[in-house]
mmCIF file with all atom_site columns, C-alpha atoms in Angstrom:
data_model
loop_
_atom_site.group_PDB
_atom_site.id
_atom_site.type_symbol
_atom_site.label_atom_id
_atom_site.label_alt_id
_atom_site.label_comp_id
_atom_site.label_asym_id
_atom_site.label_entity_id
_atom_site.label_seq_id
_atom_site.pdbx_PDB_ins_code
_atom_site.Cartn_x
_atom_site.Cartn_y
_atom_site.Cartn_z
_atom_site.occupancy
_atom_site.B_iso_or_equiv
_atom_site.pdbx_formal_charge
_atom_site.auth_seq_id
_atom_site.auth_comp_id
_atom_site.auth_asym_id
_atom_site.auth_atom_id
_atom_site.pdbx_PDB_model_num
ATOM 1   C CA . MET A 1 1   ? -0.017  -0.023 0.110  1.00 0.00 ? 1   MET A CA 1
ATOM 2   C CA . SER A 1 2   ? 1.402   3.589  -1.074 1.00 0.00 ? 2   SER A CA 1
ATOM 3   C CA . THR A 1 3   ? 2.441   6.041  1.797  1.00 0.00 ? 3   THR A CA 1
ATOM 4   C CA . LEU A 1 4   ? -0.437  8.414  0.726  1.00 0.00 ? 4   LEU A CA 1
ATOM 5   C CA . ALA A 1 5   ? -3.051  5.557  1.351  1.00 0.00 ? 5   ALA A CA 1
ATOM 6   C CA . GLN A 1 6   ? -1.710  4.507  4.799  1.00 0.00 ? 6   GLN A CA 1
ATOM 7   C CA . GLN A 1 7   ? -1.829  8.039  5.671  1.00 0.00 ? 7   GLN A CA 1
ATOM 8   C CA . LEU A 1 8   ? -5.370  8.475  4.849  1.00 0.00 ? 8   LEU A CA 1
ATOM 9   C CA . GLU A 1 9   ? -6.381  5.097  6.489  1.00 0.00 ? 9   GLU A CA 1
ATOM 10  C CA . ARG A 1 10  ? -4.636  6.572  9.777  1.00 0.00 ? 10  ARG A CA 1
ATOM 11  C CA . ALA A 1 11  ? -6.479  9.886  9.114  1.00 0.00 ? 11  ALA A CA 1
ATOM 12  C CA . ASP A 1 12  ? -9.953  7.854  8.703  1.00 0.00 ? 12  ASP A CA 1
ATOM 13  C CA . ARG A 1 13  ? -9.211  5.885  11.804 1.00 0.00 ? 13  ARG A CA 1
ATOM 14  C CA . LEU A 1 14  ? -8.112  9.103  13.947 1.00 0.00 ? 14  LEU A CA 1
ATOM 15  C CA . ALA A 1 15  ? -11.413 10.841 12.809 1.00 0.00 ? 15  ALA A CA 1
ATOM 16  C CA . ALA A 1 16  ? -13.590 7.703  13.730 1.00 0.00 ? 16  ALA A CA 1
ATOM 17  C CA . VAL A 1 17  ? -11.660 7.480  17.135 1.00 0.00 ? 17  VAL A CA 1
ATOM 18  C CA . THR A 1 18  ? -11.908 11.184 18.175 1.00 0.00 ? 18  THR A CA 1
ATOM 19  C CA . GLN A 1 19  ? -15.904 11.486 17.192 1.00 0.00 ? 19  GLN A CA 1
ATOM 20  C CA . ASN A 1 20  ? -16.506 8.433  19.433 1.00 0.00 ? 20  ASN A CA 1
ATOM 21  C CA . VAL A 1 21  ? -14.274 9.639  22.179 1.00 0.00 ? 21  VAL A CA 1
ATOM 22  C CA . GLY A 1 22  ? -15.817 13.136 22.035 1.00 0.00 ? 22  GLY A CA 1
ATOM 23  C CA . PHE A 1 23  ? -19.536 11.779 22.140 1.00 0.00 ? 23  PHE A CA 1
ATOM 24  C CA . ALA A 1 24  ? -18.685 9.284  24.878 1.00 0.00 ? 24  ALA A CA 1
ATOM 25  C CA . LEU A 1 25  ? -17.094 12.317 27.096 1.00 0.00 ? 25  LEU A CA 1
ATOM 26  C CA . TRP A 1 26  ? -20.443 14.224 26.136 1.00 0.00 ? 26  TRP A CA 1
ATOM 27  C CA . GLN A 1 27  ? -22.469 11.239 27.473 1.00 0.00 ? 27  GLN A CA 1
ATOM 28  C CA . LEU A 1 28  ? -20.487 11.183 30.299 1.00 0.00 ? 28  LEU A CA 1
ATOM 29  C CA . GLN A 1 29  ? -20.534 14.624 31.267 1.00 0.00 ? 29  GLN A CA 1
ATOM 30  C CA . GLU A 1 30  ? -24.328 14.677 30.944 1.00 0.00 ? 30  GLU A CA 1
ATOM 31  C CA . LEU A 1 31  ? -24.288 11.863 33.115 1.00 0.00 ? 31  LEU A CA 1
ATOM 32  C CA . GLU A 1 32  ? -22.331 13.465 35.848 1.00 0.00 ? 32  GLU A CA 1
ATOM 33  C CA . GLY A 1 33  ? -24.550 16.620 35.906 1.00 0.00 ? 33  GLY A CA 1
ATOM 34  C CA . VAL A 1 34  ? -27.699 14.617 35.976 1.00 0.00 ? 34  VAL A CA 1
ATOM 35  C CA . ALA A 1 35  ? -26.207 12.490 38.868 1.00 0.00 ? 35  ALA A CA 1
ATOM 36  C CA . ALA A 1 36  ? -25.449 15.592 41.007 1.00 0.00 ? 36  ALA A CA 1
ATOM 37  C CA . GLN A 1 37  ? -28.809 16.812 40.397 1.00 0.00 ? 37  GLN A CA 1
ATOM 38  C CA . TYR A 1 38  ? -30.473 13.855 41.161 1.00 0.00 ? 38  TYR A CA 1
ATOM 39  C CA . PHE A 1 39  ? -28.686 13.810 44.640 1.00 0.00 ? 39  PHE A CA 1
ATOM 40  C CA . VAL A 1 40  ? -29.593 17.315 45.295 1.00 0.00 ? 40  VAL A CA 1
ATOM 41  C CA . LEU A 1 41  ? -33.368 16.555 44.499 1.00 0.00 ? 41  LEU A CA 1
ATOM 42  C CA . LEU A 1 42  ? -33.333 13.576 46.517 1.00 0.00 ? 42  LEU A CA 1
ATOM 43  C CA . VAL A 1 43  ? -31.426 14.287 49.404 1.00 0.00 ? 43  VAL A CA 1
ATOM 44  C CA . GLN A 1 44  ? -30.536 18.049 49.876 1.00 0.00 ? 44  GLN A CA 1
ATOM 45  C CA . ALA A 1 45  ? -33.590 20.002 48.552 1.00 0.00 ? 45  ALA A CA 1
ATOM 46  C CA . GLU A 1 46  ? -35.994 21.046 50.947 1.00 0.00 ? 46  GLU A CA 1
ATOM 47  C CA . LYS A 1 47  ? -39.786 21.759 50.045 1.00 0.00 ? 47  LYS A CA 1
ATOM 48  C CA . GLY A 1 48  ? -40.119 25.560 49.515 1.00 0.00 ? 48  GLY A CA 1
ATOM 49  C CA . MET A 1 49  ? -36.480 26.395 49.368 1.00 0.00 ? 49  MET A CA 1
ATOM 50  C CA . GLY A 1 50  ? -36.720 28.482 46.104 1.00 0.00 ? 50  GLY A CA 1
ATOM 51  C CA . LEU A 1 51  ? -34.827 28.207 42.742 1.00 0.00 ? 51  LEU A CA 1
ATOM 52  C CA . THR A 1 52  ? -31.790 30.163 43.990 1.00 0.00 ? 52  THR A CA 1
ATOM 53  C CA . GLU A 1 53  ? -30.968 28.041 46.756 1.00 0.00 ? 53  GLU A CA 1
ATOM 54  C CA . GLY A 1 54  ? -31.562 24.864 44.821 1.00 0.00 ? 54  GLY A CA 1
ATOM 55  C CA . ASN A 1 55  ? -29.477 26.045 42.028 1.00 0.00 ? 55  ASN A CA 1
ATOM 56  C CA . ALA A 1 56  ? -26.742 26.962 44.447 1.00 0.00 ? 56  ALA A CA 1
ATOM 57  C CA . LEU A 1 57  ? -27.024 23.178 45.781 1.00 0.00 ? 57  LEU A CA 1
ATOM 58  C CA . VAL A 1 58  ? -26.598 21.942 42.279 1.00 0.00 ? 58  VAL A CA 1
ATOM 59  C CA . GLU A 1 59  ? -23.786 23.799 41.249 1.00 0.00 ? 59  GLU A CA 1
ATOM 60  C CA . LYS A 1 60  ? -21.991 22.980 44.443 1.00 0.00 ? 60  LYS A CA 1
ATOM 61  C CA . ALA A 1 61  ? -22.843 19.148 43.769 1.00 0.00 ? 61  ALA A CA 1
ATOM 62  C CA . GLN A 1 62  ? -21.530 19.686 40.146 1.00 0.00 ? 62  GLN A CA 1
ATOM 63  C CA . ALA A 1 63  ? -18.509 20.996 41.233 1.00 0.00 ? 63  ALA A CA 1
ATOM 64  C CA . LYS A 1 64  ? -17.656 17.440 42.937 1.00 0.00 ? 64  LYS A CA 1
ATOM 65  C CA . THR A 1 65  ? -16.214 14.591 41.139 1.00 0.00 ? 65  THR A CA 1
ATOM 66  C CA . PHE A 1 66  ? -18.347 11.936 39.623 1.00 0.00 ? 66  PHE A CA 1
ATOM 67  C CA . GLY A 1 67  ? -16.995 9.460  41.985 1.00 0.00 ? 67  GLY A CA 1
ATOM 68  C CA . ALA A 1 68  ? -17.650 11.711 45.228 1.00 0.00 ? 68  ALA A CA 1
ATOM 69  C CA . THR A 1 69  ? -21.286 12.067 43.884 1.00 0.00 ? 69  THR A CA 1
ATOM 70  C CA . LEU A 1 70  ? -21.587 8.305  43.264 1.00 0.00 ? 70  LEU A CA 1
ATOM 71  C CA . HIS A 1 71  ? -20.570 7.649  46.648 1.00 0.00 ? 71  HIS A CA 1
ATOM 72  C CA . GLN A 1 72  ? -23.101 10.046 48.101 1.00 0.00 ? 72  GLN A CA 1
ATOM 73  C CA . ILE A 1 73  ? -25.891 8.653  46.055 1.00 0.00 ? 73  ILE A CA 1
ATOM 74  C CA . ALA A 1 74  ? -24.888 4.860  47.532 1.00 0.00 ? 74  ALA A CA 1
ATOM 75  C CA . LYS A 1 75  ? -24.348 6.190  50.888 1.00 0.00 ? 75  LYS A CA 1
ATOM 76  C CA . ALA A 1 76  ? -27.829 7.779  50.837 1.00 0.00 ? 76  ALA A CA 1
ATOM 77  C CA . GLY A 1 77  ? -29.225 4.499  49.813 1.00 0.00 ? 77  GLY A CA 1
ATOM 78  C CA . LEU A 1 78  ? -30.685 6.039  46.586 1.00 0.00 ? 78  LEU A CA 1
ATOM 79  C CA . ILE A 1 79  ? -29.808 3.089  44.235 1.00 0.00 ? 79  ILE A CA 1
ATOM 80  C CA . SER A 1 80  ? -29.599 -0.746 44.460 1.00 0.00 ? 80  SER A CA 1
ATOM 81  C CA . SER A 1 81  ? -26.343 -2.906 45.026 1.00 0.00 ? 81  SER A CA 1
ATOM 82  C CA . GLU A 1 82  ? -26.726 -3.783 41.270 1.00 0.00 ? 82  GLU A CA 1
ATOM 83  C CA . MET A 1 83  ? -27.201 -0.145 39.944 1.00 0.00 ? 83  MET A CA 1
ATOM 84  C CA . GLU A 1 84  ? -24.195 0.742  42.157 1.00 0.00 ? 84  GLU A CA 1
ATOM 85  C CA . GLY A 1 85  ? -22.276 -1.899 40.531 1.00 0.00 ? 85  GLY A CA 1
ATOM 86  C CA . ARG A 1 86  ? -23.132 -0.302 37.092 1.00 0.00 ? 86  ARG A CA 1
ATOM 87  C CA . PHE A 1 87  ? -22.252 3.268  38.087 1.00 0.00 ? 87  PHE A CA 1
ATOM 88  C CA . GLU A 1 88  ? -19.109 2.083  39.432 1.00 0.00 ? 88  GLU A CA 1
ATOM 89  C CA . ASN A 1 89  ? -18.286 0.321  36.290 1.00 0.00 ? 89  ASN A CA 1
ATOM 90  C CA . ILE A 1 90  ? -19.110 3.655  34.088 1.00 0.00 ? 90  ILE A CA 1
ATOM 91  C CA . LEU A 1 91  ? -16.927 5.504  36.627 1.00 0.00 ? 91  LEU A CA 1
ATOM 92  C CA . ALA A 1 92  ? -14.048 3.194  36.021 1.00 0.00 ? 92  ALA A CA 1
ATOM 93  C CA . GLU A 1 93  ? -14.411 3.521  32.447 1.00 0.00 ? 93  GLU A CA 1
ATOM 94  C CA . ARG A 1 94  ? -14.742 7.025  32.584 1.00 0.00 ? 94  ARG A CA 1
ATOM 95  C CA . ASN A 1 95  ? -11.504 7.441  34.627 1.00 0.00 ? 95  ASN A CA 1
ATOM 96  C CA . TRP A 1 96  ? -9.681  5.067  31.898 1.00 0.00 ? 96  TRP A CA 1
ATOM 97  C CA . LEU A 1 97  ? -11.024 7.231  29.150 1.00 0.00 ? 97  LEU A CA 1
ATOM 98  C CA . VAL A 1 98  ? -10.101 10.507 30.557 1.00 0.00 ? 98  VAL A CA 1
ATOM 99  C CA . HIS A 1 99  ? -6.699  9.451  32.212 1.00 0.00 ? 99  HIS A CA 1
ATOM 100 C CA . ARG A 1 100 ? -5.240  6.516  30.343 1.00 0.00 ? 100 ARG A CA 1
ATOM 101 C CA . SER A 1 101 ? -6.987  5.891  27.009 1.00 0.00 ? 101 SER A CA 1
ATOM 102 C CA . ARG A 1 102 ? -4.732  7.816  24.767 1.00 0.00 ? 102 ARG A CA 1
ATOM 103 C CA . SER A 1 103 ? -1.609  5.954  25.981 1.00 0.00 ? 103 SER A CA 1
ATOM 104 C CA . GLU A 1 104 ? -3.217  2.626  26.241 1.00 0.00 ? 104 GLU A CA 1
ATOM 105 C CA . SER A 1 105 ? -5.009  2.923  22.709 1.00 0.00 ? 105 SER A CA 1
ATOM 106 C CA . ARG A 1 106 ? -1.979  4.713  20.484 1.00 0.00 ? 106 ARG A CA 1
ATOM 107 C CA . ASN A 1 107 ? -2.245  1.494  18.242 1.00 0.00 ? 107 ASN A CA 1
ATOM 108 C CA . ALA A 1 108 ? -5.649  1.950  17.128 1.00 0.00 ? 108 ALA A CA 1
ATOM 109 C CA . ILE A 1 109 ? -4.625  4.637  14.568 1.00 0.00 ? 109 ILE A CA 1
ATOM 110 C CA . HIS A 1 110 ? -2.309  2.122  12.977 1.00 0.00 ? 110 HIS A CA 1
ATOM 111 C CA . ASN A 1 111 ? -4.329  -0.938 13.298 1.00 0.00 ? 111 ASN A CA 1
ATOM 112 C CA . ALA A 1 112 ? -7.821  -1.845 12.061 1.00 0.00 ? 112 ALA A CA 1
ATOM 113 C CA . LYS A 1 113 ? -8.439  -4.359 14.742 1.00 0.00 ? 113 LYS A CA 1
ATOM 114 C CA . ALA A 1 114 ? -7.420  -2.208 17.569 1.00 0.00 ? 114 ALA A CA 1
ATOM 115 C CA . MET A 1 115 ? -9.259  0.770  16.356 1.00 0.00 ? 115 MET A CA 1
ATOM 116 C CA . ALA A 1 116 ? -12.473 -1.512 16.124 1.00 0.00 ? 116 ALA A CA 1
ATOM 117 C CA . ALA A 1 117 ? -11.687 -2.526 19.588 1.00 0.00 ? 117 ALA A CA 1
ATOM 118 C CA . LEU A 1 118 ? -11.526 1.018  20.876 1.00 0.00 ? 118 LEU A CA 1
ATOM 119 C CA . VAL A 1 119 ? -14.595 2.281  19.234 1.00 0.00 ? 119 VAL A CA 1
ATOM 120 C CA . ALA A 1 120 ? -16.640 -0.769 20.428 1.00 0.00 ? 120 ALA A CA 1
ATOM 121 C CA . ARG A 1 121 ? -15.465 0.410  24.126 1.00 0.00 ? 121 ARG A CA 1
ATOM 122 C CA . LEU A 1 122 ? -16.567 3.779  23.714 1.00 0.00 ? 122 LEU A CA 1
ATOM 123 C CA . GLU A 1 123 ? -19.792 3.007  21.958 1.00 0.00 ? 123 GLU A CA 1
ATOM 124 C CA . ALA A 1 124 ? -20.470 0.579  24.773 1.00 0.00 ? 124 ALA A CA 1
ATOM 125 C CA . MET A 1 125 ? -19.313 3.553  27.345 1.00 0.00 ? 125 MET A CA 1
ATOM 126 C CA . SER A 1 126 ? -21.853 5.915  25.468 1.00 0.00 ? 126 SER A CA 1
ATOM 127 C CA . ASP A 1 127 ? -24.648 3.360  25.562 1.00 0.00 ? 127 ASP A CA 1
ATOM 128 C CA . GLU A 1 128 ? -24.289 2.662  29.220 1.00 0.00 ? 128 GLU A CA 1
ATOM 129 C CA . ALA A 1 129 ? -24.287 6.169  29.921 1.00 0.00 ? 129 ALA A CA 1
ATOM 130 C CA . LEU A 1 130 ? -27.204 6.694  28.006 1.00 0.00 ? 130 LEU A CA 1
ATOM 131 C CA . ALA A 1 131 ? -29.166 3.596  30.044 1.00 0.00 ? 131 ALA A CA 1
ATOM 132 C CA . LEU A 1 132 ? -28.119 5.203  33.499 1.00 0.00 ? 132 LEU A CA 1
ATOM 133 C CA . LEU A 1 133 ? -29.339 8.692  32.286 1.00 0.00 ? 133 LEU A CA 1
ATOM 134 C CA . LYS A 1 134 ? -32.515 6.958  31.532 1.00 0.00 ? 134 LYS A CA 1
ATOM 135 C CA . TYR A 1 135 ? -32.704 5.263  34.782 1.00 0.00 ? 135 TYR A CA 1
ATOM 136 C CA . ILE A 1 136 ? -32.131 8.543  36.571 1.00 0.00 ? 136 ILE A CA 1
ATOM 137 C CA . ASP A 1 137 ? -34.913 9.933  34.745 1.00 0.00 ? 137 ASP A CA 1
ATOM 138 C CA . GLY A 1 138 ? -37.365 7.278  35.879 1.00 0.00 ? 138 GLY A CA 1
ATOM 139 C CA . GLU A 1 139 ? -36.251 7.557  39.422 1.00 0.00 ? 139 GLU A CA 1
ATOM 140 C CA . THR A 1 140 ? -36.643 11.066 39.287 1.00 0.00 ? 140 THR A CA 1
ATOM 141 C CA . THR A 1 141 ? -39.926 11.142 37.679 1.00 0.00 ? 141 THR A CA 1
ATOM 142 C CA . ALA A 1 142 ? -41.135 8.711  40.290 1.00 0.00 ? 142 ALA A CA 1
ATOM 143 C CA . PHE A 1 143 ? -39.899 10.733 43.214 1.00 0.00 ? 143 PHE A CA 1
ATOM 144 C CA . VAL A 1 144 ? -41.403 13.839 41.844 1.00 0.00 ? 144 VAL A CA 1
ATOM 145 C CA . GLN A 1 145 ? -44.794 12.211 41.285 1.00 0.00 ? 145 GLN A CA 1
ATOM 146 C CA . GLN A 1 146 ? -44.754 10.766 44.801 1.00 0.00 ? 146 GLN A CA 1
ATOM 147 C CA . HIS A 1 147 ? -44.274 14.282 46.099 1.00 0.00 ? 147 HIS A CA 1
ATOM 148 C CA . GLY A 1 148 ? -47.256 15.501 44.276 1.00 0.00 ? 148 GLY A CA 1
ATOM 149 C CA . VAL A 1 149 ? -45.895 17.270 41.244 1.00 0.00 ? 149 VAL A CA 1
ATOM 150 C CA . SER A 1 150 ? -47.820 16.636 38.095 1.00 0.00 ? 150 SER A CA 1
ATOM 151 C CA . MET A 1 151 ? -46.275 15.546 34.877 1.00 0.00 ? 151 MET A CA 1
ATOM 152 C CA . SER A 1 152 ? -48.082 18.369 32.923 1.00 0.00 ? 152 SER A CA 1
ATOM 153 C CA . TYR A 1 153 ? -46.247 20.742 35.192 1.00 0.00 ? 153 TYR A CA 1
ATOM 154 C CA . VAL A 1 154 ? -43.112 19.053 34.711 1.00 0.00 ? 154 VAL A CA 1
ATOM 155 C CA . ALA A 1 155 ? -43.539 19.416 30.790 1.00 0.00 ? 155 ALA A CA 1
ATOM 156 C CA . GLN A 1 156 ? -44.751 23.217 31.372 1.00 0.00 ? 156 GLN A CA 1
ATOM 157 C CA . VAL A 1 157 ? -41.398 24.127 33.207 1.00 0.00 ? 157 VAL A CA 1
ATOM 158 C CA . SER A 1 158 ? -39.298 21.916 30.768 1.00 0.00 ? 158 SER A CA 1
ATOM 159 C CA . LYS A 1 159 ? -40.900 23.972 27.974 1.00 0.00 ? 159 LYS A CA 1
ATOM 160 C CA . GLN A 1 160 ? -40.193 27.236 29.471 1.00 0.00 ? 160 GLN A CA 1
ATOM 161 C CA . MET A 1 161 ? -36.538 26.292 30.189 1.00 0.00 ? 161 MET A CA 1
ATOM 162 C CA . LEU A 1 162 ? -36.039 25.075 26.571 1.00 0.00 ? 162 LEU A CA 1
ATOM 163 C CA . GLU A 1 163 ? -37.360 28.236 25.408 1.00 0.00 ? 163 GLU A CA 1
ATOM 164 C CA . GLN A 1 164 ? -34.908 30.123 27.446 1.00 0.00 ? 164 GLN A CA 1
ATOM 165 C CA . TRP A 1 165 ? -32.110 28.203 26.397 1.00 0.00 ? 165 TRP A CA 1
ATOM 166 C CA . HIS A 1 166 ? -33.123 28.808 22.684 1.00 0.00 ? 166 HIS A CA 1
ATOM 167 C CA . ALA A 1 167 ? -33.604 32.415 23.127 1.00 0.00 ? 167 ALA A CA 1
ATOM 168 C CA . ALA A 1 168 ? -29.964 32.542 24.929 1.00 0.00 ? 168 ALA A CA 1
ATOM 169 C CA . ASP A 1 169 ? -28.488 30.676 21.924 1.00 0.00 ? 169 ASP A CA 1
ATOM 170 C CA . ALA A 1 170 ? -29.864 33.016 19.435 1.00 0.00 ? 170 ALA A CA 1
ATOM 171 C CA . LEU A 1 171 ? -27.960 35.898 21.108 1.00 0.00 ? 171 LEU A CA 1
#
């Protein structure tokens, strides 16, 4: 194979790897933020505390590491041991991705099998992060319904927030 063809092949592999790394990080960041909100809602928030105080608690919780948040969630008894194991696994994968993936996966750019294995690992990570996001969503929905918040009210507030975000994006 010509040198140019090899360079193009490596460039294509690099593009595939970086796209999957970016998406996995995006999913993991969302999970980290949502896990912090979940902890605040179920453990720290108090009825009638107000949006400003609630947002301050969320900001403080989101400033902590993902591992610290997961420890607090488990300590509070908010998840089963099975779910705790899944969260611990995604934390380990997140830490690998952030701290060691590049040094341990350099061969992925030069070898199709290594690239396929890395991409499969990244896709599995993204899929598990999404599954855990859906789990937290379900638990949060059940919690707010148990506390008398109607789903129509949640939809209304969500719509207002999305409209505010879109208006801010347009600026």
